[in-house]
Amino acid sequence: MPLLPVCALQTWYSAAYLPLMLLIVLSMVPATALAEKPVCTSLNVSGNAEYPPLLWTNPNDSGELIGAVPALLREILEPLKIEAHIHHRGSWARVQHLAKAGEIDMIAGAFMTRERFQYMDYILPPIMHLPTAIWVPKGQEFLYRHWPDLKGKVGSTLIGNSFGQNFDRYADEQLSIEPVRSIDQSFLMAEAGRVNYVLYELLQGQVKLAREGRSEKFVALGKPISTEGLFFTFPKKSRCNTFEFREQVADQLYTLVTNGRVDELVAEYTARYITGG
Protein backbone atom coordinates (compact mmCIF):
# COMPACT_ATOMS: atom_id res chain seq x y z
CA MET A 1 0.00 0.00 0.00
CA PRO A 2 1.48 3.43 -0.93
CA LEU A 3 2.05 5.81 1.94
CA LEU A 4 -0.47 8.60 2.28
CA PRO A 5 1.08 11.98 1.33
CA VAL A 6 1.48 14.17 4.39
CA CYS A 7 -0.33 17.06 2.73
CA ALA A 8 -3.42 14.86 2.36
CA LEU A 9 -3.70 14.68 6.14
CA GLN A 10 -4.67 18.36 6.43
CA THR A 11 -8.38 19.19 6.88
CA TRP A 12 -10.65 21.97 8.10
CA TYR A 13 -12.33 21.79 11.48
CA SER A 14 -15.90 20.51 11.45
CA ALA A 15 -18.71 22.36 13.21
CA ALA A 16 -18.60 19.77 15.98
CA TYR A 17 -14.98 20.77 16.63
CA LEU A 18 -15.76 24.41 17.44
CA PRO A 19 -16.88 23.96 21.10
CA LEU A 20 -13.56 22.29 21.90
CA MET A 21 -11.67 25.08 20.14
CA LEU A 22 -13.51 27.62 22.29
CA LEU A 23 -12.37 25.73 25.38
CA ILE A 24 -8.77 26.00 24.17
CA VAL A 25 -9.05 29.76 23.79
CA LEU A 26 -10.60 30.12 27.22
CA SER A 27 -7.92 27.92 28.79
CA MET A 28 -5.23 30.27 27.50
CA VAL A 29 -6.55 33.26 29.42
CA PRO A 30 -4.09 33.93 32.26
CA ALA A 31 -5.39 33.37 35.76
CA THR A 32 -4.06 36.47 37.53
CA ALA A 33 -5.28 35.25 40.89
CA LEU A 34 -2.88 32.29 40.80
CA ALA A 35 0.64 32.52 42.20
CA GLU A 36 3.42 32.77 39.64
CA LYS A 37 5.13 29.46 38.84
CA PRO A 38 8.92 29.21 38.87
CA VAL A 39 10.79 29.88 35.63
CA CYS A 40 10.96 26.75 33.46
CA THR A 41 14.42 25.78 32.24
CA SER A 42 13.69 22.27 30.94
CA LEU A 43 10.69 20.16 29.99
CA ASN A 44 9.96 16.58 31.00
CA VAL A 45 8.00 15.30 28.01
CA SER A 46 6.36 12.02 27.04
CA GLY A 47 3.83 10.72 24.55
CA ASN A 48 2.45 7.70 22.74
CA ALA A 49 5.43 5.43 22.03
CA GLU A 50 3.44 3.49 19.40
CA TYR A 51 3.00 6.42 17.05
CA PRO A 52 5.58 6.18 14.26
CA PRO A 53 6.76 8.20 12.41
CA LEU A 54 5.74 10.87 14.94
CA LEU A 55 6.98 9.11 18.08
CA TRP A 56 8.55 5.75 18.82
CA THR A 57 11.06 4.24 21.22
CA ASN A 58 14.71 4.83 20.37
CA PRO A 59 16.14 1.39 19.47
CA ASN A 60 19.46 2.45 21.03
CA ASP A 61 17.90 3.83 24.23
CA SER A 62 14.60 2.33 25.41
CA GLY A 63 14.07 5.26 27.76
CA GLU A 64 13.93 7.85 24.96
CA LEU A 65 11.27 8.73 22.39
CA ILE A 66 12.34 9.82 18.92
CA GLY A 67 10.44 10.82 15.79
CA ALA A 68 9.10 13.80 13.89
CA VAL A 69 7.31 15.31 16.91
CA PRO A 70 10.33 15.22 19.29
CA ALA A 71 12.43 16.75 16.50
CA LEU A 72 9.81 19.46 15.98
CA LEU A 73 9.61 20.19 19.70
CA ARG A 74 13.37 20.67 19.96
CA GLU A 75 13.26 23.14 17.06
CA ILE A 76 10.48 25.02 18.88
CA LEU A 77 12.38 25.16 22.16
CA GLU A 78 15.88 25.91 20.86
CA PRO A 79 15.29 29.67 20.36
CA LEU A 80 13.70 29.77 23.82
CA LYS A 81 16.80 28.22 25.42
CA ILE A 82 14.72 25.40 26.90
CA GLU A 83 15.89 21.78 26.91
CA ALA A 84 13.42 18.93 26.31
CA HIS A 85 13.85 15.51 27.94
CA ILE A 86 11.54 13.29 25.89
CA HIS A 87 11.17 10.01 27.77
CA HIS A 88 9.35 6.74 27.19
CA ARG A 89 7.20 6.48 30.32
CA GLY A 90 5.17 3.37 29.54
CA SER A 91 1.82 2.83 27.88
CA TRP A 92 -0.22 5.66 26.39
CA ALA A 93 -2.74 5.27 29.20
CA ARG A 94 0.03 5.66 31.79
CA VAL A 95 1.37 8.78 30.08
CA GLN A 96 -2.07 10.38 30.37
CA HIS A 97 -2.20 9.40 34.05
CA LEU A 98 1.19 11.04 34.62
CA ALA A 99 -0.04 14.21 32.91
CA LYS A 100 -3.12 14.31 35.09
CA ALA A 101 -0.94 13.97 38.20
CA GLY A 102 1.43 16.70 37.00
CA GLU A 103 4.40 14.33 36.87
CA ILE A 104 5.34 15.39 33.34
CA ASP A 105 5.41 18.87 31.79
CA MET A 106 4.10 18.15 28.31
CA ILE A 107 2.44 15.51 26.15
CA ALA A 108 3.95 15.54 22.68
CA GLY A 109 0.85 14.82 20.66
CA ALA A 110 -2.73 14.36 21.87
CA PHE A 111 -6.20 14.63 20.38
CA MET A 112 -8.86 16.78 22.02
CA THR A 113 -11.40 15.36 24.43
CA ARG A 114 -13.46 17.09 27.10
CA GLU A 115 -11.97 14.86 29.76
CA ARG A 116 -8.44 15.91 28.84
CA PHE A 117 -9.41 19.58 28.99
CA GLN A 118 -9.92 19.09 32.71
CA TYR A 119 -6.19 18.50 33.29
CA MET A 120 -4.36 19.81 30.20
CA ASP A 121 -4.04 23.05 28.20
CA TYR A 122 -3.77 22.69 24.43
CA ILE A 123 -1.37 24.67 22.26
CA LEU A 124 -2.58 26.15 18.97
CA PRO A 125 -2.16 25.51 16.11
CA PRO A 126 -2.38 21.71 15.83
CA ILE A 127 0.80 19.99 14.74
CA MET A 128 -1.13 18.26 11.96
CA HIS A 129 -4.40 16.46 11.28
CA LEU A 130 -4.61 12.67 11.32
CA PRO A 131 -7.34 10.40 9.89
CA THR A 132 -8.03 7.20 11.82
CA ALA A 133 -8.63 4.13 9.68
CA ILE A 134 -10.39 0.82 10.08
CA TRP A 135 -7.70 -1.77 9.39
CA VAL A 136 -8.73 -5.31 8.43
CA PRO A 137 -6.86 -8.40 7.23
CA LYS A 138 -6.72 -8.51 3.44
CA GLY A 139 -9.61 -10.55 2.09
CA GLN A 140 -11.79 -9.80 5.11
CA GLU A 141 -12.97 -6.35 4.04
CA PHE A 142 -16.55 -5.35 4.84
CA LEU A 143 -18.80 -2.52 3.77
CA TYR A 144 -18.19 0.58 5.86
CA ARG A 145 -20.06 3.82 5.19
CA HIS A 146 -20.66 5.21 8.67
CA TRP A 147 -20.24 4.26 12.33
CA PRO A 148 -23.36 2.03 12.63
CA ASP A 149 -21.76 -0.36 10.12
CA LEU A 150 -19.38 -1.38 12.94
CA LYS A 151 -22.22 -2.69 15.12
CA GLY A 152 -22.10 -6.43 15.64
CA LYS A 153 -18.36 -6.52 14.98
CA VAL A 154 -15.48 -6.53 17.46
CA GLY A 155 -12.60 -4.07 17.15
CA SER A 156 -9.37 -3.42 19.01
CA THR A 157 -7.12 -0.44 19.72
CA LEU A 158 -4.71 0.92 22.31
CA ILE A 159 -5.85 1.49 25.89
CA GLY A 160 -6.63 5.17 26.39
CA ASN A 161 -6.88 5.98 22.68
CA SER A 162 -9.28 8.69 21.60
CA PHE A 163 -10.58 9.25 18.08
CA GLY A 164 -12.55 12.41 18.70
CA GLN A 165 -15.22 13.28 21.24
CA ASN A 166 -18.17 12.24 19.09
CA PHE A 167 -16.80 8.87 18.02
CA ASP A 168 -15.58 8.07 21.54
CA ARG A 169 -19.08 8.64 22.90
CA TYR A 170 -20.68 6.56 20.15
CA ALA A 171 -18.18 3.72 20.63
CA ASP A 172 -18.75 3.63 24.39
CA GLU A 173 -22.50 3.34 23.88
CA GLN A 174 -22.83 1.27 20.72
CA LEU A 175 -19.66 -0.63 19.78
CA SER A 176 -17.51 -3.47 21.08
CA ILE A 177 -13.84 -2.45 21.08
CA GLU A 178 -11.19 -4.35 23.04
CA PRO A 179 -8.41 -2.13 24.47
CA VAL A 180 -4.87 -3.54 24.51
CA ARG A 181 -1.45 -2.26 25.61
CA SER A 182 0.26 -2.68 22.22
CA ILE A 183 -1.12 -2.01 18.75
CA ASP A 184 0.90 -5.00 17.53
CA GLN A 185 -1.36 -7.12 19.72
CA SER A 186 -4.42 -5.62 18.00
CA PHE A 187 -3.09 -6.57 14.55
CA LEU A 188 -2.23 -10.09 15.74
CA MET A 189 -5.73 -10.48 17.16
CA ALA A 190 -7.20 -9.44 13.81
CA GLU A 191 -4.99 -11.92 11.93
CA ALA A 192 -6.09 -14.69 14.30
CA GLY A 193 -9.76 -13.82 13.81
CA ARG A 194 -10.26 -12.77 17.43
CA VAL A 195 -11.37 -9.28 16.35
CA ASN A 196 -12.80 -8.01 13.06
CA TYR A 197 -10.88 -4.76 12.77
CA VAL A 198 -8.19 -2.53 14.27
CA LEU A 199 -8.66 1.19 14.92
CA TYR A 200 -5.38 3.00 14.26
CA GLU A 201 -4.33 6.20 12.54
CA LEU A 202 -3.82 5.84 8.78
CA LEU A 203 -0.28 7.25 8.63
CA GLN A 204 0.89 5.28 11.66
CA GLY A 205 -0.60 2.06 10.35
CA GLN A 206 0.99 2.49 6.95
CA VAL A 207 4.51 3.06 8.23
CA LYS A 208 4.31 0.42 10.96
CA LEU A 209 3.11 -2.27 8.57
CA ALA A 210 5.65 -1.20 5.94
CA ARG A 211 8.54 -1.55 8.39
CA GLU A 212 7.34 -5.02 9.42
CA GLY A 213 6.88 -6.15 5.81
CA ARG A 214 3.16 -6.70 6.41
CA SER A 215 1.70 -4.05 4.11
CA GLU A 216 0.15 -6.73 1.91
CA LYS A 217 -1.56 -8.43 4.84
CA PHE A 218 -3.80 -5.54 5.93
CA VAL A 219 -5.90 -2.94 4.18
CA ALA A 220 -7.49 0.26 5.43
CA LEU A 221 -11.15 0.60 4.55
CA GLY A 222 -11.77 3.58 2.30
CA LYS A 223 -13.41 6.00 4.72
CA PRO A 224 -11.76 7.12 8.00
CA ILE A 225 -13.85 7.05 11.17
CA SER A 226 -12.60 10.52 12.07
CA THR A 227 -9.91 13.10 11.32
CA GLU A 228 -8.54 14.91 14.35
CA GLY A 229 -5.96 17.58 15.10
CA LEU A 230 -2.87 16.50 17.02
CA PHE A 231 -1.68 18.99 19.67
CA PHE A 232 1.11 19.69 22.11
CA THR A 233 -0.42 19.92 25.58
CA PHE A 234 0.70 21.23 28.98
CA PRO A 235 -0.68 19.48 32.07
CA LYS A 236 -2.32 22.08 34.30
CA LYS A 237 -0.20 20.93 37.26
CA SER A 238 3.10 21.31 35.41
CA ARG A 239 5.54 23.83 36.85
CA CYS A 240 6.16 25.01 33.27
CA ASN A 241 2.53 25.71 32.40
CA THR A 242 2.36 29.50 32.36
CA PHE A 243 0.47 31.74 29.97
CA GLU A 244 3.65 33.44 28.79
CA PHE A 245 5.46 30.19 28.04
CA ARG A 246 2.47 28.70 26.21
CA GLU A 247 2.36 31.82 24.03
CA GLN A 248 6.06 31.52 23.21
CA VAL A 249 5.67 27.86 22.25
CA ALA A 250 2.59 28.63 20.17
CA ASP A 251 4.40 31.38 18.25
CA GLN A 252 7.32 29.10 17.37
CA LEU A 253 4.97 26.25 16.46
CA TYR A 254 2.91 28.47 14.16
CA THR A 255 6.01 29.50 12.23
CA LEU A 256 7.18 25.92 11.73
CA VAL A 257 3.73 24.62 10.75
CA THR A 258 3.09 27.38 8.23
CA ASN A 259 6.51 27.12 6.55
CA GLY A 260 6.08 23.39 5.90
CA ARG A 261 8.65 22.17 8.40
CA VAL A 262 6.25 19.57 9.86
CA ASP A 263 5.79 17.95 6.45
CA GLU A 264 9.56 17.78 5.99
CA LEU A 265 10.10 16.14 9.37
CA VAL A 266 7.32 13.60 8.82
CA ALA A 267 8.80 12.59 5.47
CA GLU A 268 12.29 12.34 6.99
CA TYR A 269 11.23 10.22 9.95
CA THR A 270 8.88 8.05 7.87
CA ALA A 271 11.88 6.97 5.79
CA ARG A 272 14.00 6.54 8.91
CA TYR A 273 11.41 4.35 10.68
CA ILE A 274 10.67 2.11 7.71
CA THR A 275 14.36 1.42 7.12
CA GLY A 276 14.91 0.69 10.80
CA GLY A 277 17.04 3.76 11.47
mmCIF file of N, CA, C and O in Angstrom, residues 96-154:
data_model
loop_
_atom_site.group_PDB
_atom_site.id
_atom_site.type_symbol
_atom_site.label_atom_id
_atom_site.label_comp_id
_atom_site.label_asym_id
_atom_site.label_seq_id
_atom_site.Cartn_x
_atom_site.Cartn_y
_atom_site.Cartn_z
ATOM 1 N N GLN A 96 -0.964 9.479 30.054
ATOM 2 C CA GLN A 96 -2.068 10.381 30.369
ATOM 3 C C GLN A 96 -2.285 10.483 31.879
ATOM 4 O O GLN A 96 -2.598 11.560 32.404
ATOM 5 N N HIS A 97 -2.096 9.377 32.588
ATOM 6 C CA HIS A 97 -2.201 9.403 34.050
ATOM 7 C C HIS A 97 -1.123 10.300 34.652
ATOM 8 O O HIS A 97 -1.396 11.091 35.575
ATOM 9 N N LEU A 98 0.101 10.207 34.120
ATOM 10 C CA LEU A 98 1.193 11.041 34.619
ATOM 11 C C LEU A 98 0.912 12.518 34.361
ATOM 12 O O LEU A 98 1.243 13.381 35.189
ATOM 13 N N ALA A 99 0.316 12.820 33.206
ATOM 14 C CA ALA A 99 -0.037 14.210 32.908
ATOM 15 C C ALA A 99 -1.087 14.723 33.887
ATOM 16 O O ALA A 99 -0.985 15.843 34.397
ATOM 17 N N LYS A 100 -2.063 13.906 34.169
ATOM 18 C CA LYS A 100 -3.121 14.313 35.095
ATOM 19 C C LYS A 100 -2.547 14.585 36.488
ATOM 20 O O LYS A 100 -2.990 15.504 37.192
ATOM 21 N N ALA A 101 -1.550 13.811 36.874
ATOM 22 C CA ALA A 101 -0.939 13.972 38.202
ATOM 23 C C ALA A 101 0.105 15.079 38.231
ATOM 24 O O ALA A 101 0.643 15.396 39.292
ATOM 25 N N GLY A 102 0.419 15.654 37.060
ATOM 26 C CA GLY A 102 1.428 16.705 37.005
ATOM 27 C C GLY A 102 2.845 16.196 37.099
ATOM 28 O O GLY A 102 3.762 16.950 37.439
ATOM 29 N N GLU A 103 3.073 14.919 36.774
ATOM 30 C CA GLU A 103 4.399 14.331 36.873
ATOM 31 C C GLU A 103 5.215 14.488 35.590
ATOM 32 O O GLU A 103 6.389 14.090 35.547
ATOM 33 N N ILE A 104 4.607 15.005 34.542
ATOM 34 C CA ILE A 104 5.341 15.395 33.340
ATOM 35 C C ILE A 104 4.891 16.806 32.963
ATOM 36 O O ILE A 104 3.844 17.282 33.421
ATOM 37 N N ASP A 105 5.690 17.481 32.137
ATOM 38 C CA ASP A 105 5.411 18.874 31.793
ATOM 39 C C ASP A 105 4.698 19.047 30.459
ATOM 40 O O ASP A 105 4.151 20.112 30.192
ATOM 41 N N MET A 106 4.727 18.024 29.623
ATOM 42 C CA MET A 106 4.102 18.151 28.306
ATOM 43 C C MET A 106 3.807 16.767 27.740
ATOM 44 O O MET A 106 4.566 15.824 27.961
ATOM 45 N N ILE A 107 2.697 16.663 27.015
ATOM 46 C CA ILE A 107 2.443 15.510 26.154
ATOM 47 C C ILE A 107 2.718 15.946 24.722
ATOM 48 O O ILE A 107 2.154 16.932 24.241
ATOM 49 N N ALA A 108 3.573 15.201 24.044
ATOM 50 C CA ALA A 108 3.955 15.540 22.676
ATOM 51 C C ALA A 108 3.023 14.831 21.698
ATOM 52 O O ALA A 108 3.382 13.835 21.075
ATOM 53 N N GLY A 109 1.813 15.353 21.615
ATOM 54 C CA GLY A 109 0.854 14.824 20.659
ATOM 55 C C GLY A 109 -0.353 14.184 21.306
ATOM 56 O O GLY A 109 -0.273 13.054 21.784
ATOM 57 N N ALA A 110 -1.482 14.902 21.324
ATOM 58 C CA ALA A 110 -2.728 14.360 21.871
ATOM 59 C C ALA A 110 -3.904 14.947 21.112
ATOM 60 O O ALA A 110 -3.870 16.104 20.689
ATOM 61 N N PHE A 111 -4.949 14.137 20.940
ATOM 62 C CA PHE A 111 -6.202 14.629 20.376
ATOM 63 C C PHE A 111 -6.991 15.336 21.474
ATOM 64 O O PHE A 111 -6.716 15.194 22.661
ATOM 65 N N MET A 112 -8.005 16.073 21.058
ATOM 66 C CA MET A 112 -8.857 16.782 22.018
ATOM 67 C C MET A 112 -9.978 15.889 22.535
ATOM 68 O O MET A 112 -10.639 15.216 21.749
ATOM 69 N N THR A 113 -10.181 15.899 23.834
ATOM 70 C CA THR A 113 -11.403 15.359 24.432
ATOM 71 C C THR A 113 -11.773 16.264 25.598
ATOM 72 O O THR A 113 -10.911 16.936 26.176
ATOM 73 N N ARG A 114 -13.024 16.256 25.964
ATOM 74 C CA ARG A 114 -13.461 17.091 27.096
ATOM 75 C C ARG A 114 -12.807 16.647 28.392
ATOM 76 O O ARG A 114 -12.477 17.468 29.241
ATOM 77 N N GLU A 115 -12.618 15.343 28.546
ATOM 78 C CA GLU A 115 -11.969 14.859 29.765
ATOM 79 C C GLU A 115 -10.549 15.413 29.879
ATOM 80 O O GLU A 115 -10.126 15.856 30.952
ATOM 81 N N ARG A 116 -9.815 15.429 28.791
ATOM 82 C CA ARG A 116 -8.438 15.910 28.838
ATOM 83 C C ARG A 116 -8.365 17.407 29.098
ATOM 84 O O ARG A 116 -7.377 17.889 29.655
ATOM 85 N N PHE A 117 -9.384 18.143 28.695
ATOM 86 C CA PHE A 117 -9.405 19.577 28.988
ATOM 87 C C PHE A 117 -9.422 19.852 30.486
ATOM 88 O O PHE A 117 -9.036 20.929 30.928
ATOM 89 N N GLN A 118 -9.856 18.886 31.272
ATOM 90 C CA GLN A 118 -9.919 19.088 32.713
ATOM 91 C C GLN A 118 -8.526 19.152 33.341
ATOM 92 O O GLN A 118 -8.343 19.749 34.398
ATOM 93 N N TYR A 119 -7.526 18.532 32.680
ATOM 94 C CA TYR A 119 -6.194 18.504 33.294
ATOM 95 C C TYR A 119 -5.068 18.927 32.359
ATOM 96 O O TYR A 119 -3.903 18.887 32.750
ATOM 97 N N MET A 120 -5.407 19.368 31.128
ATOM 98 C CA MET A 120 -4.363 19.812 30.202
ATOM 99 C C MET A 120 -4.809 21.060 29.451
ATOM 100 O O MET A 120 -5.990 21.261 29.187
ATOM 101 N N ASP A 121 -3.821 21.908 29.087
ATOM 102 C CA ASP A 121 -4.038 23.051 28.201
ATOM 103 C C ASP A 121 -3.432 22.735 26.845
ATOM 104 O O ASP A 121 -2.289 22.261 26.756
ATOM 105 N N TYR A 122 -4.190 22.998 25.786
ATOM 106 C CA TYR A 122 -3.766 22.687 24.431
ATOM 107 C C TYR A 122 -3.102 23.896 23.776
ATOM 108 O O TYR A 122 -3.500 25.032 23.995
ATOM 109 N N ILE A 123 -2.091 23.623 22.956
ATOM 110 C CA ILE A 123 -1.367 24.671 22.258
ATOM 111 C C ILE A 123 -1.821 24.739 20.803
ATOM 112 O O ILE A 123 -1.819 23.731 20.090
ATOM 113 N N LEU A 124 -2.218 25.921 20.368
ATOM 114 C CA LEU A 124 -2.583 26.148 18.971
ATOM 115 C C LEU A 124 -1.381 26.672 18.195
ATOM 116 O O LEU A 124 -0.564 27.408 18.763
ATOM 117 N N PRO A 125 -1.259 26.345 16.906
ATOM 118 C CA PRO A 125 -2.160 25.511 16.113
ATOM 119 C C PRO A 125 -1.876 24.033 16.330
ATOM 120 O O PRO A 125 -0.876 23.672 16.976
ATOM 121 N N PRO A 126 -2.711 23.138 15.779
ATOM 122 C CA PRO A 126 -2.376 21.710 15.831
ATOM 123 C C PRO A 126 -1.101 21.428 15.047
ATOM 124 O O PRO A 126 -0.772 22.145 14.097
ATOM 125 N N ILE A 127 -0.403 20.409 15.459
ATOM 126 C CA ILE A 127 0.798 19.993 14.739
ATOM 127 C C ILE A 127 0.426 19.553 13.328
ATOM 128 O O ILE A 127 1.062 19.922 12.341
ATOM 129 N N MET A 128 -0.628 18.757 13.225
ATOM 130 C CA MET A 128 -1.132 18.256 11.956
ATOM 131 C C MET A 128 -2.492 17.619 12.214
ATOM 132 O O MET A 128 -2.959 17.575 13.353
ATOM 133 N N HIS A 129 -3.129 17.172 11.154
ATOM 134 C CA HIS A 129 -4.400 16.463 11.277
ATOM 135 C C HIS A 129 -4.212 15.021 10.832
ATOM 136 O O HIS A 129 -3.531 14.761 9.837
ATOM 137 N N LEU A 130 -4.820 14.089 11.570
ATOM 138 C CA LEU A 130 -4.615 12.668 11.317
ATOM 139 C C LEU A 130 -5.949 11.937 11.161
ATOM 140 O O LEU A 130 -6.782 11.964 12.068
ATOM 141 N N PRO A 131 -6.152 11.265 10.026
ATOM 142 C CA PRO A 131 -7.338 10.403 9.894
ATOM 143 C C PRO A 131 -7.092 9.058 10.562
ATOM 144 O O PRO A 131 -5.979 8.522 10.514
ATOM 145 N N THR A 132 -8.097 8.523 11.212
ATOM 146 C CA THR A 132 -8.035 7.199 11.817
ATOM 147 C C THR A 132 -8.764 6.206 10.921
ATOM 148 O O THR A 132 -9.905 6.446 10.530
ATOM 149 N N ALA A 133 -8.088 5.107 10.617
ATOM 150 C CA ALA A 133 -8.627 4.127 9.676
ATOM 151 C C ALA A 133 -9.151 2.888 10.390
ATOM 152 O O ALA A 133 -8.783 2.593 11.532
ATOM 153 N N ILE A 134 -9.975 2.162 9.682
ATOM 154 C CA ILE A 134 -10.393 0.816 10.084
ATOM 155 C C ILE A 134 -9.520 -0.156 9.303
ATOM 156 O O ILE A 134 -9.627 -0.270 8.076
ATOM 157 N N TRP A 135 -8.617 -0.824 10.013
ATOM 158 C CA TRP A 135 -7.695 -1.774 9.389
ATOM 159 C C TRP A 135 -8.247 -3.189 9.520
ATOM 160 O O TRP A 135 -8.679 -3.597 10.600
ATOM 161 N N VAL A 136 -8.234 -3.924 8.417
ATOM 162 C CA VAL A 136 -8.733 -5.306 8.425
ATOM 163 C C VAL A 136 -7.758 -6.194 7.662
ATOM 164 O O VAL A 136 -7.041 -5.726 6.764
ATOM 165 N N PRO A 137 -7.698 -7.488 8.012
ATOM 166 C CA PRO A 137 -6.860 -8.400 7.226
ATOM 167 C C PRO A 137 -7.330 -8.429 5.772
ATOM 168 O O PRO A 137 -8.530 -8.396 5.500
ATOM 169 N N LYS A 138 -6.384 -8.489 4.854
ATOM 170 C CA LYS A 138 -6.723 -8.510 3.438
ATOM 171 C C LYS A 138 -7.587 -9.729 3.128
ATOM 172 O O LYS A 138 -7.301 -10.841 3.573
ATOM 173 N N GLY A 139 -8.660 -9.497 2.398
ATOM 174 C CA GLY A 139 -9.610 -10.552 2.088
ATOM 175 C C GLY A 139 -10.776 -10.610 3.045
ATOM 176 O O GLY A 139 -11.734 -11.355 2.820
ATOM 177 N N GLN A 140 -10.699 -9.812 4.139
ATOM 178 C CA GLN A 140 -11.791 -9.801 5.113
ATOM 179 C C GLN A 140 -12.446 -8.420 5.185
ATOM 180 O O GLN A 140 -13.005 -8.028 6.204
ATOM 181 N N GLU A 141 -12.367 -7.669 4.085
ATOM 182 C CA GLU A 141 -12.974 -6.347 4.036
ATOM 183 C C GLU A 141 -14.491 -6.452 4.189
ATOM 184 O O GLU A 141 -15.097 -7.468 3.817
ATOM 185 N N PHE A 142 -15.086 -5.425 4.736
ATOM 186 C CA PHE A 142 -16.546 -5.349 4.841
ATOM 187 C C PHE A 142 -16.990 -3.937 4.474
ATOM 188 O O PHE A 142 -16.182 -3.005 4.437
ATOM 189 N N LEU A 143 -18.260 -3.819 4.169
ATOM 190 C CA LEU A 143 -18.800 -2.519 3.767
ATOM 191 C C LEU A 143 -18.823 -1.573 4.952
ATOM 192 O O LEU A 143 -19.400 -1.872 5.993
ATOM 193 N N TYR A 144 -18.162 -0.447 4.806
ATOM 194 C CA TYR A 144 -18.193 0.577 5.856
ATOM 195 C C TYR A 144 -18.513 1.921 5.228
ATOM 196 O O TYR A 144 -17.773 2.418 4.375
ATOM 197 N N ARG A 145 -19.645 2.502 5.658
ATOM 198 C CA ARG A 145 -20.058 3.822 5.190
ATOM 199 C C ARG A 145 -20.120 4.822 6.331
ATOM 200 O O ARG A 145 -19.809 5.989 6.157
ATOM 201 N N HIS A 146 -20.550 4.345 7.503
ATOM 202 C CA HIS A 146 -20.664 5.213 8.672
ATOM 203 C C HIS A 146 -20.596 4.341 9.921
ATOM 204 O O HIS A 146 -20.594 3.103 9.834
ATOM 205 N N TRP A 147 -20.508 4.971 11.075
ATOM 206 C CA TRP A 147 -20.243 4.260 12.331
ATOM 207 C C TRP A 147 -21.178 3.078 12.603
ATOM 208 O O TRP A 147 -20.702 2.040 13.080
ATOM 209 N N PRO A 148 -22.487 3.172 12.333
ATOM 210 C CA PRO A 148 -23.355 2.026 12.628
ATOM 211 C C PRO A 148 -22.968 0.746 11.901
ATOM 212 O O PRO A 148 -23.360 -0.353 12.332
ATOM 213 N N ASP A 149 -22.199 0.849 10.816
ATOM 214 C CA ASP A 149 -21.760 -0.363 10.115
ATOM 215 C C ASP A 149 -20.810 -1.199 10.961
ATOM 216 O O ASP A 149 -20.528 -2.359 10.618
ATOM 217 N N LEU A 150 -20.284 -0.641 12.059
ATOM 218 C CA LEU A 150 -19.384 -1.381 12.944
ATOM 219 C C LEU A 150 -20.135 -2.162 14.023
ATOM 220 O O LEU A 150 -19.520 -2.959 14.744
ATOM 221 N N LYS A 151 -21.434 -1.954 14.126
ATOM 222 C CA LYS A 151 -22.223 -2.687 15.122
ATOM 223 C C LYS A 151 -22.210 -4.178 14.795
ATOM 224 O O LYS A 151 -22.252 -4.579 13.630
ATOM 225 N N GLY A 152 -22.121 -4.992 15.834
ATOM 226 C CA GLY A 152 -22.098 -6.429 15.644
ATOM 227 C C GLY A 152 -20.720 -6.981 15.349
ATOM 228 O O GLY A 152 -20.543 -8.201 15.254
ATOM 229 N N LYS A 153 -19.741 -6.107 15.202
ATOM 230 C CA LYS A 153 -18.356 -6.521 14.983
ATOM 231 C C LYS A 153 -17.522 -6.157 16.212
ATOM 232 O O LYS A 153 -17.924 -5.317 17.015
ATOM 233 N N VAL A 154 -16.363 -6.787 16.334
ATOM 234 C CA VAL A 154 -15.479 -6.526 17.465
ATOM 235 C C VAL A 154 -14.200 -5.884 16.937
ATOM 236 O O VAL A 154 -13.584 -6.387 15.996
#
